[in-house]
Short mmCIF file of C-alpha atoms in Angstrom, two decimals:
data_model
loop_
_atom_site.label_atom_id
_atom_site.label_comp_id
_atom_site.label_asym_id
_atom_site.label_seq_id
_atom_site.Cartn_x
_atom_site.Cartn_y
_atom_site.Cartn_z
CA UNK A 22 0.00 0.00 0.00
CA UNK A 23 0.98 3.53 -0.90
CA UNK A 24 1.47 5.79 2.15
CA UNK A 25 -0.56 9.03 2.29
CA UNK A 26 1.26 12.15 2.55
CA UNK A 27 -0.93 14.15 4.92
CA UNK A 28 0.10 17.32 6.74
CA UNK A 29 -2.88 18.54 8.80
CA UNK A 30 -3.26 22.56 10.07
CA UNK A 31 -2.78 20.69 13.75
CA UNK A 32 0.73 18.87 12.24
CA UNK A 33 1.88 22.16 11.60
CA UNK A 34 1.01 23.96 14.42
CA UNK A 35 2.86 20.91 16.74
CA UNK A 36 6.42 21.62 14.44
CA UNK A 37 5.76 25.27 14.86
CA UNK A 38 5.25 25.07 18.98
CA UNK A 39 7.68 24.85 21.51
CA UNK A 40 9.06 21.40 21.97
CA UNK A 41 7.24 19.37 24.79
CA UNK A 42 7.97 15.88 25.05
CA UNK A 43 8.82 12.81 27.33
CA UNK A 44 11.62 10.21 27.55
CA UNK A 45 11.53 6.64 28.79
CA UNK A 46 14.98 6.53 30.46
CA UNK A 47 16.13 2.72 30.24
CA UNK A 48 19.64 3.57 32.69
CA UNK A 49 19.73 -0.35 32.92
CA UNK A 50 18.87 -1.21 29.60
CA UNK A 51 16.68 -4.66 29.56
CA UNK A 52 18.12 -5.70 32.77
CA UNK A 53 15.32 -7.36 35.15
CA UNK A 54 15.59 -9.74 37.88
CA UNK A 55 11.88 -11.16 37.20
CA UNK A 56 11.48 -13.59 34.05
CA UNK A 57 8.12 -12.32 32.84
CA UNK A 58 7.05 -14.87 30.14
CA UNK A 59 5.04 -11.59 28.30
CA UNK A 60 7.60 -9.19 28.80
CA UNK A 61 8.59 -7.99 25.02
CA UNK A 62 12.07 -5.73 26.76
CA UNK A 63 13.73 -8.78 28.08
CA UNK A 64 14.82 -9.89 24.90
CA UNK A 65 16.54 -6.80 23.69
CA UNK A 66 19.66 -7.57 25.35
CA UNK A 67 20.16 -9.93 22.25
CA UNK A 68 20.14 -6.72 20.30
CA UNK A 69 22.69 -5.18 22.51
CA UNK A 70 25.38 -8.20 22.08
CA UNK A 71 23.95 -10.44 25.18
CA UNK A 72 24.76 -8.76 28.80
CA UNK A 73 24.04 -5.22 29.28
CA UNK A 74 25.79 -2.53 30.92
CA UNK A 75 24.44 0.36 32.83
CA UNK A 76 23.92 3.59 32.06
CA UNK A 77 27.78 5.71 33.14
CA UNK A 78 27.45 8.91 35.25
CA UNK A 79 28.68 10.68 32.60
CA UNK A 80 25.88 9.27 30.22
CA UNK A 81 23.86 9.91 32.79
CA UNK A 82 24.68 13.77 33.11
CA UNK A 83 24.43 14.34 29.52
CA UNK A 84 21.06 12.87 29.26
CA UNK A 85 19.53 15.04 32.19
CA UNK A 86 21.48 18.21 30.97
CA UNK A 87 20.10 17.31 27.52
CA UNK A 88 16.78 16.63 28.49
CA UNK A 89 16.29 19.88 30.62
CA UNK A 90 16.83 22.16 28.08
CA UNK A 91 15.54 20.26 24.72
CA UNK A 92 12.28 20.75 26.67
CA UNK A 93 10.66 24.38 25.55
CA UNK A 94 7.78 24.10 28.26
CA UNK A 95 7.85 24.85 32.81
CA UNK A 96 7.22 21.47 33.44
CA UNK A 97 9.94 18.41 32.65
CA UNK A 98 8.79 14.77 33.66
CA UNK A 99 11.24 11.82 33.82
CA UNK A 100 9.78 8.62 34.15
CA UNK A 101 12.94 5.89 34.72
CA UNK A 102 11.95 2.61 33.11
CA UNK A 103 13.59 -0.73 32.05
CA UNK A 104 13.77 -3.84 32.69
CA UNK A 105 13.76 -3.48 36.36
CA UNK A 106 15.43 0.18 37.42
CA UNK A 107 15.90 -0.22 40.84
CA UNK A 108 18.67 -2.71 40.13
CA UNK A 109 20.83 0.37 40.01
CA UNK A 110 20.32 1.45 43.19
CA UNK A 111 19.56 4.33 45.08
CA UNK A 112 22.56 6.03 44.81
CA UNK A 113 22.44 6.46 41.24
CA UNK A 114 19.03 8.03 41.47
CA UNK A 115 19.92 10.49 44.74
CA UNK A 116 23.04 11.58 41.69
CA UNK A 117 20.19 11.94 39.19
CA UNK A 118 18.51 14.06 41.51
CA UNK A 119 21.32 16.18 42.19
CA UNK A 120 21.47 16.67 38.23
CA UNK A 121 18.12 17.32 37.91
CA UNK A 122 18.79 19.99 40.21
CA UNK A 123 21.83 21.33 38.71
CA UNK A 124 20.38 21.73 35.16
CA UNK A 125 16.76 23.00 36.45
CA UNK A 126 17.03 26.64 35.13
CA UNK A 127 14.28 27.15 36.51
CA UNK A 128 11.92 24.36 35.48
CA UNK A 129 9.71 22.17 37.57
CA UNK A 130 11.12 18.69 37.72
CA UNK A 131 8.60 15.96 38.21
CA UNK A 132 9.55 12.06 38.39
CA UNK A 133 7.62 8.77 37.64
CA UNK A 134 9.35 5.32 37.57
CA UNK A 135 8.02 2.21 36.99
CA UNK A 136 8.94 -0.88 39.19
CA UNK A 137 8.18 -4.74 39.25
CA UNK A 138 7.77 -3.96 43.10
CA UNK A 139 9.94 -6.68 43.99
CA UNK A 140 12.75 -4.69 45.26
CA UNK A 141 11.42 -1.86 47.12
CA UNK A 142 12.64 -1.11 50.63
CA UNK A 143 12.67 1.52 53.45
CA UNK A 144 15.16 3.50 51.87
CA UNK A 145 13.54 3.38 48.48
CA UNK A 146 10.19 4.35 49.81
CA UNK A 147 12.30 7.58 51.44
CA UNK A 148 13.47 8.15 48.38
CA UNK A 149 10.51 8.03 46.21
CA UNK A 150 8.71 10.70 49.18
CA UNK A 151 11.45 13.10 49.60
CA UNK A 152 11.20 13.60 45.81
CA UNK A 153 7.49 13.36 45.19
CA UNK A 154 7.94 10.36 42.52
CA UNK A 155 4.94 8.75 40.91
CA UNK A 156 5.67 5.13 41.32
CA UNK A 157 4.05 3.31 38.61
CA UNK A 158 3.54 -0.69 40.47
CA UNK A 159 3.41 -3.79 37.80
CA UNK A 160 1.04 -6.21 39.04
CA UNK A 161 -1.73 -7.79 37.15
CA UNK A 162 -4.53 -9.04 39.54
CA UNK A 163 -5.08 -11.40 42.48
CA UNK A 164 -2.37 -13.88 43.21
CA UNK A 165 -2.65 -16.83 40.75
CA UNK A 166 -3.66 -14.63 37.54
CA UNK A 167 -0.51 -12.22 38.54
CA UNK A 168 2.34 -15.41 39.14
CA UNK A 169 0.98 -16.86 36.04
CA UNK A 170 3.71 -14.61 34.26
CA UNK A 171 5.61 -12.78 36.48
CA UNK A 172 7.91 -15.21 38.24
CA UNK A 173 11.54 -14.16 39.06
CA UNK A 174 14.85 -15.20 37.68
CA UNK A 175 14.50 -18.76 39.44
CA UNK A 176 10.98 -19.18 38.86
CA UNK A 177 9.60 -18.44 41.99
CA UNK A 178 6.40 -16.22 42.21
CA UNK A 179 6.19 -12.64 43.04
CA UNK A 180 3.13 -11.63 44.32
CA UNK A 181 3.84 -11.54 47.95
CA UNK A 182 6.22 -9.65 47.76
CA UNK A 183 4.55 -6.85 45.22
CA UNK A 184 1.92 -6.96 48.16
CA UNK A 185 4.17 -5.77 50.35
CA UNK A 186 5.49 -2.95 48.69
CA UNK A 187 1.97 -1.80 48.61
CA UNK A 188 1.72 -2.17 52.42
CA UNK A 189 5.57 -0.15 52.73
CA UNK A 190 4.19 2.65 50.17
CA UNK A 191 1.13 3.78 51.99
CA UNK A 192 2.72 3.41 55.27
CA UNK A 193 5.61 5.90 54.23
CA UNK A 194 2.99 8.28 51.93
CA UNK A 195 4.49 7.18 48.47
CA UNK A 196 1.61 7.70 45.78
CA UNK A 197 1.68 5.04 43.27
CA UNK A 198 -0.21 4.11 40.59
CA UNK A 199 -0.91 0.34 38.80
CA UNK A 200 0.11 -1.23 35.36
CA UNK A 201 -1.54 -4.33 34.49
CA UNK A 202 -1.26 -6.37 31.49
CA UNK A 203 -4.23 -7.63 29.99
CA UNK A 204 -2.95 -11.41 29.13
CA UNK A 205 -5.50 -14.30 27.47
CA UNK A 206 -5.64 -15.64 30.99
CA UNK A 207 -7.52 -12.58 31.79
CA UNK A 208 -10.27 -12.71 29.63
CA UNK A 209 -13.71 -13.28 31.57
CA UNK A 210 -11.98 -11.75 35.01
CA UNK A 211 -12.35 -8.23 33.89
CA UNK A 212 -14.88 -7.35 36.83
CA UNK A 213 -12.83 -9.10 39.56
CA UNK A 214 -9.78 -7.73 38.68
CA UNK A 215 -11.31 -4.39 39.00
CA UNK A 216 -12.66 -5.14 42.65
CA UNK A 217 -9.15 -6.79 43.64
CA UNK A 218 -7.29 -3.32 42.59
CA UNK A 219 -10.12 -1.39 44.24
CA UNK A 220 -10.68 -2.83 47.77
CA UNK A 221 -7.09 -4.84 48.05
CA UNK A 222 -4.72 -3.07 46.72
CA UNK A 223 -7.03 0.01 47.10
CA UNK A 224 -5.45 1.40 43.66
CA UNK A 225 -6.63 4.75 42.83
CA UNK A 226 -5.08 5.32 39.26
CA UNK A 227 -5.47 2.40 37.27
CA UNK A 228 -3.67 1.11 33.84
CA UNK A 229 -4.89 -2.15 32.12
CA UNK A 230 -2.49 -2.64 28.86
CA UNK A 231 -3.13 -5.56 26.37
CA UNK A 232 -0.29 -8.38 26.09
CA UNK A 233 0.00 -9.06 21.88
CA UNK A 234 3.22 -10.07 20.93
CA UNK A 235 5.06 -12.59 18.43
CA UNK A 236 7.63 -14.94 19.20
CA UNK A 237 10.01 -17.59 17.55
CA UNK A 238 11.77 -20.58 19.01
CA UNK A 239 15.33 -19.83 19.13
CA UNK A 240 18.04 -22.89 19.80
CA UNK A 241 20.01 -21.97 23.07
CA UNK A 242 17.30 -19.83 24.21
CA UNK A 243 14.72 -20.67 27.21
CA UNK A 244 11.80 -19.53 26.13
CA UNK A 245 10.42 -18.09 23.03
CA UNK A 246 12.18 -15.23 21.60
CA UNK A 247 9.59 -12.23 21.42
CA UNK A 248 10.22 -10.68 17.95
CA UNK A 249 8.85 -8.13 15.85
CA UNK A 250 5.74 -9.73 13.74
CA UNK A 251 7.25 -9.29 10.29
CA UNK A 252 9.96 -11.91 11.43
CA UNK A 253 10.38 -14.61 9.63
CA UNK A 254 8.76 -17.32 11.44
CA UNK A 255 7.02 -15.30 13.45
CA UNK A 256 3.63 -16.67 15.84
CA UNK A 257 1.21 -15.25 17.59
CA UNK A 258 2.25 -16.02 21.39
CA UNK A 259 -0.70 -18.71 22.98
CA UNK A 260 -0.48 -15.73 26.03
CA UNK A 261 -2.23 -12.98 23.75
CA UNK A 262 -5.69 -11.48 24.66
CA UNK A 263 -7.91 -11.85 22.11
CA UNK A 264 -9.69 -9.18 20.57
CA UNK A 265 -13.33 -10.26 21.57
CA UNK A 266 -11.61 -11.08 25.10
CA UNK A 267 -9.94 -7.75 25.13
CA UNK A 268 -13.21 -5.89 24.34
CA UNK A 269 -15.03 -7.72 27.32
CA UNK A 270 -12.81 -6.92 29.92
CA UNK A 271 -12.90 -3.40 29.27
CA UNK A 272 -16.44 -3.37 29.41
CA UNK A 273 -17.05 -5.57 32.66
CA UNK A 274 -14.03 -3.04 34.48
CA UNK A 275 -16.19 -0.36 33.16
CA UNK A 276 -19.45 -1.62 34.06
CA UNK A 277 -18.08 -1.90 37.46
CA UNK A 278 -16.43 1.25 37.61
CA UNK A 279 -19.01 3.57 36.01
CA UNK A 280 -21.92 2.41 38.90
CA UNK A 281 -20.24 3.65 41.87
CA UNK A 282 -16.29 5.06 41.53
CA UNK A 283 -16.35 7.65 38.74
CA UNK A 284 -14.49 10.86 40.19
CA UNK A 285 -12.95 8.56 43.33
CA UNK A 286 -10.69 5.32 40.96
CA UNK A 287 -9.31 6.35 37.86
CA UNK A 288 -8.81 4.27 34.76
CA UNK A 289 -6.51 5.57 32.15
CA UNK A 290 -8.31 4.09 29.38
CA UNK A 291 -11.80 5.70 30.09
CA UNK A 292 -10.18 9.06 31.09
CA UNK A 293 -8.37 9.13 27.64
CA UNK A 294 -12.07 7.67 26.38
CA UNK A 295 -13.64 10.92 27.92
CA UNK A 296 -11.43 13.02 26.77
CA UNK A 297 -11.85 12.15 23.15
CA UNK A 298 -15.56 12.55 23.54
CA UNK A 299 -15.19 15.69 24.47
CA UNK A 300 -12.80 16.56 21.74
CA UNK A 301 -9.74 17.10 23.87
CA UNK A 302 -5.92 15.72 23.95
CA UNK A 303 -6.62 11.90 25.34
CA UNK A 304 -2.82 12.01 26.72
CA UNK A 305 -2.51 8.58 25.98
CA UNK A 306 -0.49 8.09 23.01
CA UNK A 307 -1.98 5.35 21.64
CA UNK A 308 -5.08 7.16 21.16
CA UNK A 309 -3.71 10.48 19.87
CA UNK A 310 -3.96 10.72 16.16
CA UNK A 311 -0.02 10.63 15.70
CA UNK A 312 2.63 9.96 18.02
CA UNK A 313 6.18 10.23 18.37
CA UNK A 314 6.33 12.47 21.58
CA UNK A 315 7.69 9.51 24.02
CA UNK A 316 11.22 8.83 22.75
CA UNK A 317 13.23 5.77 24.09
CA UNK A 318 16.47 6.28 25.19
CA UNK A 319 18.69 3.43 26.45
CA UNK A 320 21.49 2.68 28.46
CA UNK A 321 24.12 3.47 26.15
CA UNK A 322 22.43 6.48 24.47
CA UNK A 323 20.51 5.22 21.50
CA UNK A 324 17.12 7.12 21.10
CA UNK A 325 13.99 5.30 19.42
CA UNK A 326 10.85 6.71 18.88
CA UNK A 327 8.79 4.40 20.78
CA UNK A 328 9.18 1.55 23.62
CA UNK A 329 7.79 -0.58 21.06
CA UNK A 330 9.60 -0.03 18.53
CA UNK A 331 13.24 -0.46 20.25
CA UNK A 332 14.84 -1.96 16.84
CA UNK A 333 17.84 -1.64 14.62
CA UNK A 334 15.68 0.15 11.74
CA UNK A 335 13.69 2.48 14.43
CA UNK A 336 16.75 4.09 15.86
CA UNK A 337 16.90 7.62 15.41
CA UNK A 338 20.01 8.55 16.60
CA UNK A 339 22.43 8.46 19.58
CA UNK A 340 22.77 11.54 22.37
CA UNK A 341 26.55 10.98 22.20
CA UNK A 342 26.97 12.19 18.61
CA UNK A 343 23.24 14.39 18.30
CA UNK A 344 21.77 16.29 20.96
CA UNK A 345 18.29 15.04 22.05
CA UNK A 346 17.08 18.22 20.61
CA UNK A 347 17.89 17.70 17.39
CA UNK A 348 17.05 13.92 17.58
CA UNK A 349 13.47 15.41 18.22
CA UNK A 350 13.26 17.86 15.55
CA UNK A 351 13.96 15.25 13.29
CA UNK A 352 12.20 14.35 10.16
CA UNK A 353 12.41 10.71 10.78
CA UNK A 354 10.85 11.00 14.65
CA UNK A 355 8.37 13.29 13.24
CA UNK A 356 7.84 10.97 10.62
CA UNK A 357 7.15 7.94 12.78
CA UNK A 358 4.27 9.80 14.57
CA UNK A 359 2.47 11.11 11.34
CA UNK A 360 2.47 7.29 9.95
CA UNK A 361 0.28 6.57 13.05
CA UNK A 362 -2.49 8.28 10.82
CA UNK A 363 -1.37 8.28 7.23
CA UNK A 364 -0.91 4.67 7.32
CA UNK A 365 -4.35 3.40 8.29
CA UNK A 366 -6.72 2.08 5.98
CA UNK A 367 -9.68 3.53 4.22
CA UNK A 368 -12.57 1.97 7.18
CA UNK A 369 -10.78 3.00 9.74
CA UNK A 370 -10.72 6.70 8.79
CA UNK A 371 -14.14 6.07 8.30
CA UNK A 372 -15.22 4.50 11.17
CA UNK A 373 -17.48 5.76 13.60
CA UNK A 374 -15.47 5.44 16.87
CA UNK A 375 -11.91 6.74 15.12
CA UNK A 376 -12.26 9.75 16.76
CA UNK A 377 -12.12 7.69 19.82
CA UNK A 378 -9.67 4.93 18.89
CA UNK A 379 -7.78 6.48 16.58
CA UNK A 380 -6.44 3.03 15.29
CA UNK A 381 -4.86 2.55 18.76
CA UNK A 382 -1.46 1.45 19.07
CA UNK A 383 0.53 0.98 15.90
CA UNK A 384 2.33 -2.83 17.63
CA UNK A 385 -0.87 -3.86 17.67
CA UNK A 386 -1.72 -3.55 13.85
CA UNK A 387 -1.03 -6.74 12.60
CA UNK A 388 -4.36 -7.19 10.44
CA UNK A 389 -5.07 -5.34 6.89
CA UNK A 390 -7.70 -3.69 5.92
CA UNK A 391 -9.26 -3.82 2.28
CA UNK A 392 -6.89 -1.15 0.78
CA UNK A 393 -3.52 -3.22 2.61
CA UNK A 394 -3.29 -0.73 5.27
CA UNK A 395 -2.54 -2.09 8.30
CA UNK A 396 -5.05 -2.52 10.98
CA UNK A 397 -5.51 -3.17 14.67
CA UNK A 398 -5.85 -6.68 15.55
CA UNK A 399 -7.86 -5.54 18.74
CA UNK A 400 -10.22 -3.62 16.05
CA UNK A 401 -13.75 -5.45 17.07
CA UNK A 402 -12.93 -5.48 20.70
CA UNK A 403 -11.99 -1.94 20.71
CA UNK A 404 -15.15 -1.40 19.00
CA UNK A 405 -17.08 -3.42 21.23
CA UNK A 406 -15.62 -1.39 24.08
CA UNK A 407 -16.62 2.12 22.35
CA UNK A 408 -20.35 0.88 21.34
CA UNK A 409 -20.87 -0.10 25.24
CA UNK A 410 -20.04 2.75 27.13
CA UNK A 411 -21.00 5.51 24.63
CA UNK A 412 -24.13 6.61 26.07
CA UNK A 413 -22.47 7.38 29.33
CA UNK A 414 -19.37 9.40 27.51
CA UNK A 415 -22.02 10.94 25.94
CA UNK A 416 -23.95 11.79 29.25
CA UNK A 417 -20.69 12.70 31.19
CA UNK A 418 -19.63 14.92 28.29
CA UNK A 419 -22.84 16.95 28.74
CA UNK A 420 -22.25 16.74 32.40
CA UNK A 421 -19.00 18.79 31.95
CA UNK A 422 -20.70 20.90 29.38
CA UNK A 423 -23.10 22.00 31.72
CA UNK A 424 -19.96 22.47 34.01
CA UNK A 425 -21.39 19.38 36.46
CA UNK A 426 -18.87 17.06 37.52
CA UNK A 427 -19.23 13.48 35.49
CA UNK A 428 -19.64 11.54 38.89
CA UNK A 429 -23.35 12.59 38.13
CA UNK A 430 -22.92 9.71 35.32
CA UNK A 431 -23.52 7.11 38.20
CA UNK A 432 -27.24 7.08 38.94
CA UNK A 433 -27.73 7.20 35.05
CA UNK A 434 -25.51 4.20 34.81
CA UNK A 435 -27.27 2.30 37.73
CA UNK A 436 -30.55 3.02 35.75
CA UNK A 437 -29.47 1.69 32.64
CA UNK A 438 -28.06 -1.37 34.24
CA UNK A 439 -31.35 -1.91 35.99
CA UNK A 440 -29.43 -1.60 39.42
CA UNK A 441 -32.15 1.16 41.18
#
């Protein structure tokens, strides 16, 4: 399929604007001491030659420095990512502090990192208070759908001990948020994984991201390597949602959450969901009509455009040689986002809920439409999804349009639902 060369008034006005956008620091590169069977980072240390080193101080310096000042706006977030970054340490992140500091000019620094929750300790937790971070907790659900995956190096489960970095982060006031991957062995559970987040872990910021990946049996290797789908070989993994699966659990979290939390749990997804209803920046990327704005940069430098999208041919560049500023003025970044749009197919421009979906995430498109575009495999579910909870967007958007605050959405819901 050709690609269409679209420019939109709104592309032009993003070049034009000061440049705003957010890293995923990877200081450690791939390395994790969990073995998560889904986990599509683990395997990039093949790309890197095998073992990975961390990220120097000196690296580390020039990224912050870097950073700081490629960023034209008051406000600069880090979020610190891998693999698993507290394997460095907390000195490394009381230096990064320090830097932060020093290169400031003025800016607000804000932090987020995001953390198997295996690791954390006291002096973590002290950490992550005295410098306000967002701590963004991996854990998918009650105990046997969460060490389904997520078993450690020597294959022991993990669940206990995520619990009890829970218990150590409200006892020392460290506000934290949860990342769940939606797996096929969620499918059906959608309602009481909601509940178990809600009155267990007592999660008030929710994320629920779907596990779709490709994989190919490698000689030497202990599990399936997890591959980009236009590998040669390349199969579905047997642990992907499905999209009809996908689409359910969304709805029964909703259903759930729509009745009797709305304005006390949020859930990324119907946040973003609101937000496109009422014609506003969804500040999700996946459903933003391009992307781009959420560069990778690893442990040695290199800077991709995307977490997903960490290969040889995606690499735009290296901070060593090209300052981050000029890696994100670049036409190749900016080119990557604008093929979020120009590369979808005829029905989904045309499609009812694109304004909504926006053809989600480009990893997931692994279908074609009828012009050879390439299309989300999670299309129906997605749709599914946006069909069943339209009329309440639709009621909370004219909530907020009569400047009433959307929790008014919940007797309507409990109507509709036959519930009063």
């Amino acid at each position: 399929m050709k690609k269409k060369d679209i420019f939109t008034f709104r592309d032009a006005e993003k070049q034009a604007g000061p440049a705003a956008f957010s890293t995923m620091l990877k200081p450690a590169g791939s390395s994790c001491n969990l073995d998560c069977r889904y986990c599509y980072y683990l395997d990039k240390a093949v790309q890197y030659g095998g073992r990975q080193a961390v990220m120097s101080d000196q690296l580390l310096e020039l990224y912050i420095k870097q950073y700081i000042e490629a960023n034209e706006v008051p406000v600069v977030q880090f979020c610190w990512h891998g693999g698993e970054p507290l394997l460095l340490g907390v000195e490394f992140y009381r230096r990064a502090m320090d830097l932060q500091r020093k290169y400031a000019a003025g800016k607000r620094i804000e932090n987020t990192l995001q953390t198997n929750g295996t690791l954390v300790d006291e002096a973590w937790c002290e950490l992550f208070a005295a410098n306000n971070f967002l701590v963004g907790l991996s854990l998918d659900g009650p105990e046997e759908l969460h060490d389904a995956f997520r078993l450690s190096k020597g294959g022991e489960r993990t669940f206990g001990r995520v619990m009890r970095s829970v218990e150590l982060f409200r006892e020392c006031g460290v506000e934290f948020n949860t990342l769940s991957v939606v797996s096929r062995l969620s499918e059906g559970r959608g309602a009481a994984v909601y509940r178990f987040f809600r009155d267990e872990v007592r999660s008030r910021y929710m994320q629920f991201l779907p596990a779709v990946e490709h994989v190919v049996e490698k000689p030497g290797f202990r599990r399936p390597l997890i591959v980009s789908p236009e590998t040669p070989g390349a199969q579905r993994a047997e642990w992907s949602v499905t999209a009809a699966g996908y689409g359910r659990f969304l709805c029964d979290v909703f259903d759930e959450w729509v009745v009797a939390d709305v304005g006390r749990t949020f859930v990324q997804l119907f946040d973003a969901t609101l937000a496109q209803w009422c014609g506003v920046e969804p500040g999700v990327c996946s459903m933003g009509e391009t992307c781009g704005d959420a560069l990778v940069v690893e442990h040695n430098g290199d800077v991709y455009s995307c977490d997903h999208f960490v290969y040889p041919e995606y690499k735009l560049g290296n901070i060593r040689e090209t300052p981050l500023a000029e890696i994100y003025r670049s036409a190749r970044r900016r080119q990557f986002g604008l093929d979020k749009r120009n590369t979808l197919p005829r029905e989904c421009l045309g499609c009812k809920y694109y304004f909504a979906c926006r053809g989600e995430c480009p990893k997931h498109r692994f279908d074609r439409g009828s012009d050879g575009g390439p299309k989300n495999t999670l299309c129906e579910g997605l749709k599914h999804y946006f069909h069943h909870v339209e009329p309440c967007m639709d009621h909370m958007r004219d909530l907020l349009a009569r400047r009433q605050p959307p929790a008014w959405v919940m007797p309507f819901a409990r109507r509709r639902m036959g519930l009063e």
